[in-house]
Coordinates of C-alpha atoms and ligand atoms in Angstrom, one line a residue:
M1 CA 0.1 0.0 -0.1
K2 CA 1.0 3.7 -0.5
F3 CA 0.2 6.7 1.6
I4 CA 1.5 10.0 2.0
H5 CA 3.1 12.0 4.9
L6 CA 3.2 15.5 5.5
T7 CA 3.5 17.8 8.5
D8 CA 3.6 21.2 10.2
P9 CA 1.6 23.5 7.8
H10 CA 1.5 26.1 10.5
L11 CA -1.8 27.8 8.6
V12 CA -2.5 31.4 9.5
A13 CA -5.6 33.3 8.5
P14 CA -5.8 33.4 4.7
G15 CA -3.8 36.0 3.0
E16 CA -1.4 36.6 6.0
T17 CA 2.1 35.3 6.0
L18 CA 4.6 33.6 8.4
H19 CA 8.3 34.1 8.4
G20 CA 7.6 35.7 5.0
I21 CA 5.8 33.0 3.5
D22 CA 2.4 32.3 2.7
P23 CA 1.6 28.9 4.6
L24 CA -1.9 28.4 3.0
Q25 CA -0.2 28.7 -0.8
R26 CA 2.5 26.5 0.5
L27 CA 0.0 23.8 1.3
R28 CA -2.2 24.2 -1.7
Q29 CA 0.8 23.8 -3.9
C30 CA 1.6 20.7 -1.8
L31 CA -1.9 19.3 -2.1
A32 CA -2.1 19.8 -5.7
H33 CA 1.2 17.9 -6.4
I34 CA -0.2 15.0 -4.3
A35 CA -3.2 15.1 -6.3
A36 CA -1.7 15.0 -9.6
N37 CA 0.9 12.4 -8.9
H38 CA -0.4 10.2 -6.1
K39 CA -4.0 9.7 -6.6
D40 CA -3.6 6.1 -6.1
A41 CA -2.4 6.6 -2.5
E42 CA -4.8 5.3 0.2
F43 CA -4.7 8.2 2.3
C44 CA -2.7 11.3 3.6
V45 CA -1.4 12.1 7.0
I46 CA -0.6 15.4 8.4
T47 CA 1.2 15.1 11.7
G48 CA 0.4 18.2 13.5
D49 CA 0.9 22.0 13.9
L50 CA -2.1 22.5 11.3
A51 CA -2.4 26.0 12.4
D52 CA 0.2 28.4 13.6
Q53 CA -1.6 29.7 16.7
G54 CA -4.9 27.6 16.8
Q55 CA -6.8 30.2 14.8
P56 CA -10.3 29.2 13.8
E57 CA -10.1 30.9 10.5
A58 CA -6.7 28.7 9.7
Y59 CA -8.8 25.6 10.4
R60 CA -11.7 26.8 8.2
A61 CA -9.4 27.3 5.4
L62 CA -7.6 23.8 5.9
H63 CA -11.1 22.4 5.9
D64 CA -12.3 24.3 2.7
D65 CA -9.1 23.2 1.0
L66 CA -9.5 19.4 1.7
V67 CA -13.1 19.4 0.4
N68 CA -11.9 18.7 -3.1
F69 CA -8.7 16.9 -2.3
P70 CA -9.1 13.5 -3.5
L71 CA -7.3 11.7 -0.7
K72 CA -9.0 11.0 2.7
T73 CA -6.7 12.7 5.1
H74 CA -5.8 12.1 8.7
L75 CA -4.9 14.9 10.7
L76 CA -3.1 15.2 14.0
L77 CA -2.6 17.9 16.4
G78 CA 0.9 19.5 17.4
N79 CA 1.7 22.2 20.1
H80 CA 0.6 25.2 17.9
D81 CA -2.8 23.7 17.4
H82 CA -5.8 24.3 19.6
R83 CA -7.9 21.3 20.2
E84 CA -11.3 22.8 20.6
N85 CA -10.9 25.3 17.6
F86 CA -9.8 22.3 15.5
L87 CA -13.0 20.3 16.5
T88 CA -15.2 23.1 15.7
A89 CA -13.9 23.5 12.1
F90 CA -14.0 19.4 11.7
P91 CA -16.9 18.3 13.8
N92 CA -16.6 15.0 11.9
K93 CA -12.8 14.2 12.5
T94 CA -12.2 11.1 14.5
R95 CA -11.8 11.6 18.1
D96 CA -11.7 9.3 21.0
E97 CA -14.3 9.3 23.9
N98 CA -12.2 11.9 25.9
R99 CA -12.2 14.5 23.0
F100 CA -8.6 13.6 22.4
V101 CA -8.1 13.7 18.5
Q102 CA -6.7 10.2 18.4
S103 CA -7.9 7.2 16.2
A104 CA -6.9 3.6 15.0
L105 CA -7.3 2.5 11.6
R106 CA -7.0 -1.3 10.6
V107 CA -5.9 -1.8 7.1
E108 CA -4.6 -5.1 5.5
C109 CA -0.9 -4.3 6.3
G110 CA -1.3 -3.5 9.9
D111 CA -3.1 -1.3 12.4
F112 CA -2.4 2.6 12.2
L113 CA -2.7 4.5 15.5
F114 CA -2.9 8.4 15.1
L115 CA -2.1 9.8 18.7
D116 CA -2.7 13.1 20.2
T117 CA 0.3 14.7 22.1
L118 CA -1.0 18.0 22.6
D119 CA -0.7 19.7 26.1
Q120 CA -2.8 22.6 25.4
G121 CA -1.0 26.0 26.0
Q122 CA 2.6 24.2 26.0
H123 CA 5.1 23.6 23.4
A124 CA 6.5 20.4 25.0
G125 CA 4.0 17.4 24.2
V126 CA 2.5 15.3 26.8
Y127 CA 0.9 11.6 26.9
C128 CA -1.2 11.6 29.8
K129 CA -2.7 8.7 31.5
V130 CA -5.9 8.7 30.1
R131 CA -4.2 8.7 26.4
Q132 CA -1.9 5.9 27.7
T133 CA -4.8 3.8 28.6
W134 CA -6.3 4.4 25.1
L135 CA -2.9 3.5 23.5
S136 CA -2.6 0.2 25.6
R137 CA -6.0 -0.9 24.7
N138 CA -5.4 -0.4 21.0
L139 CA -2.1 -2.2 21.1
A140 CA -3.8 -5.1 22.8
I141 CA -6.7 -5.1 20.3
A142 CA -3.6 -4.9 17.4
K143 CA -2.3 -8.3 19.0
N144 CA 0.1 -10.0 16.9
R145 CA -0.7 -7.4 13.9
D146 CA 1.9 -4.9 12.7
V147 CA 1.4 -1.3 14.2
L148 CA 2.3 2.1 12.5
L149 CA 2.5 4.9 15.0
F150 CA 1.7 8.5 14.1
M151 CA 2.4 11.5 16.4
H152 CA 3.4 15.1 16.5
H153 CA 6.0 15.1 19.3
P154 CA 9.1 12.7 19.1
P155 CA 9.3 10.7 22.3
F156 CA 13.1 10.9 22.7
R157 CA 15.8 13.3 22.0
I158 CA 17.3 14.1 18.6
G159 CA 20.6 15.9 19.9
M160 CA 19.4 19.6 19.0
P161 CA 18.9 21.1 22.3
Q162 CA 16.3 23.8 21.5
I163 CA 14.0 21.1 20.0
D164 CA 14.9 18.6 22.7
S165 CA 13.5 20.9 25.4
I166 CA 10.0 20.7 23.8
S167 CA 9.5 17.3 23.0
L168 CA 7.5 14.6 24.8
T169 CA 7.6 15.1 28.6
N170 CA 6.8 11.7 29.7
P171 CA 8.8 9.6 27.4
E172 CA 9.5 6.6 30.0
K173 CA 6.0 5.8 30.3
F174 CA 5.4 6.0 26.7
A175 CA 8.2 3.9 25.9
E176 CA 7.1 1.4 28.4
I177 CA 3.6 0.9 26.8
I178 CA 5.3 0.8 23.3
D179 CA 7.6 -2.0 24.5
S180 CA 4.4 -4.0 25.4
H181 CA 4.0 -4.6 21.7
D182 CA 6.7 -6.3 19.8
R183 CA 5.5 -5.5 16.3
I184 CA 5.7 -1.5 16.1
R185 CA 6.6 -1.4 12.5
H186 CA 7.4 2.3 12.0
L187 CA 7.1 5.7 14.0
F188 CA 6.1 8.8 11.9
F189 CA 6.2 12.3 13.6
G190 CA 6.5 15.9 12.8
H191 CA 7.6 18.9 15.1
L192 CA 11.4 18.9 13.9
H193 CA 10.7 20.7 10.5
R194 CA 13.7 18.6 9.5
P195 CA 14.2 15.4 7.6
V196 CA 15.5 12.9 10.3
T197 CA 15.6 9.0 10.3
G198 CA 16.6 6.5 12.5
S199 CA 15.6 3.9 15.0
W200 CA 14.6 4.3 18.7
R201 CA 14.5 1.2 20.8
G202 CA 14.6 -0.8 17.6
I203 CA 11.8 0.9 16.0
P204 CA 12.4 2.7 12.9
F205 CA 11.2 6.2 12.4
S206 CA 11.0 9.0 9.9
T207 CA 10.0 12.9 9.9
L208 CA 10.5 15.4 7.3
F209 CA 10.5 19.2 6.4
G210 CA 7.3 21.1 7.1
T211 CA 5.4 22.7 4.4
N212 CA 6.3 26.2 5.3
H213 CA 9.3 27.2 7.2
Q214 CA 12.1 24.8 8.5
V215 CA 14.5 24.5 11.5
A216 CA 18.1 24.9 10.9
L217 CA 20.5 22.0 11.3
D218 CA 21.9 23.4 14.6
F219 CA 23.6 21.3 17.5
D220 CA 24.5 24.3 19.7
T221 CA 22.1 27.0 20.1
S222 CA 19.7 26.3 23.1
D223 CA 18.1 29.9 23.8
V224 CA 16.0 30.2 20.4
I225 CA 15.0 27.7 17.8
P226 CA 16.9 28.7 14.7
Y227 CA 14.6 28.8 11.6
S228 CA 15.6 28.3 8.0
L229 CA 14.0 28.5 4.7
E230 CA 15.2 25.0 3.3
P231 CA 12.6 23.7 0.9
P232 CA 9.3 22.2 1.7
A233 CA 8.6 18.5 1.2
Y234 CA 6.1 15.2 1.7
S235 CA 6.9 11.8 1.8
V236 CA 5.6 9.0 -0.3
V237 CA 5.5 5.8 1.9
L238 CA 5.2 2.3 0.4
I239 CA 4.4 -0.6 2.9
E240 CA 5.2 -4.3 1.5
P241 CA 5.1 -7.3 3.6
D242 CA 8.8 -7.4 4.0
R243 CA 9.8 -3.7 3.9
T244 CA 8.9 0.1 4.5
I245 CA 10.0 2.6 2.0
V246 CA 9.8 6.2 2.8
H247 CA 10.5 8.6 -0.3
T248 CA 10.9 12.1 0.0
C249 CA 9.2 14.6 -2.7
Y250 CA 10.6 18.4 -2.8
Y251 CA 7.6 19.4 -4.5
Q252 CA 8.6 23.0 -5.4
D253 CA 11.6 21.3 -7.4
D254 CA 10.8 21.0 -11.0
T255 CA 13.9 20.2 -12.3
A256 CA 13.3 16.5 -12.8
W257 CA 14.1 15.0 -16.1
R258 CA 11.0 14.0 -17.6
P259 CA 10.7 11.5 -20.4
E260 CA 10.1 14.3 -23.1
R261 CA 13.3 16.1 -21.7
R262 CA 15.6 13.1 -21.3
P263 CA 19.3 14.0 -22.2
S264 CA 20.7 12.2 -25.4
T265 CA 23.3 10.5 -23.3
P266 CA 21.9 9.2 -20.0
A267 CA 24.2 8.7 -17.2
Ligands
LIG1 FE1 5.9 22.8 13.8

């Protein structure tokens, strides 16, 4: 199966800019590129920071733009989001019995769990006892099936102090729950605004650039988050029984050699 991962659009009111960029225009360009090239994907996942400051008008704009988007889209919340404003704009989006925006989706290749790590008003994430119960229950339901996890905040440090200070605040308990299931196939998250891959406790993970602004690769600065204007991207994820492949598409770059532009002497 194939699905699309993108993250951190940081939408503001339509017509406004953020760090000199129009986030809505950036997201529209991304969605148009996906619609033109990956209509065969099963769905799209956006791993949080949908709005830059939880603005109702940003969620309304996102809602309106997704109406004609051909893929079903799973939306997660990040530290810049506002849960109730989101739920007002998306009353039909899946939430759990405690109004956390998290859900489980069973497909042939495994169980997809979309988690809510938002601690409203804080930039660091939290996975509270109520949400832990939900996760434990859904991991038990998955039994011996593969599980793919999606969340905004990474549950571990990545070696960049300014970002590590606002990651998940209770990673030990979260890790303990995750350890109870031995078939966590992959962890996808946002928050970093950078392409980072690796493994955590033996679980492969990946994240990528946001669709608006980025975080500079800086291992030293600890008092501010250094932004950058590196190019936005989305991921095309292919899941097969024996492998997980994560491709990166820099959708603003149109320099690919298409067949009609192929050079006479291929490499
Ligand atoms: Fe973000």
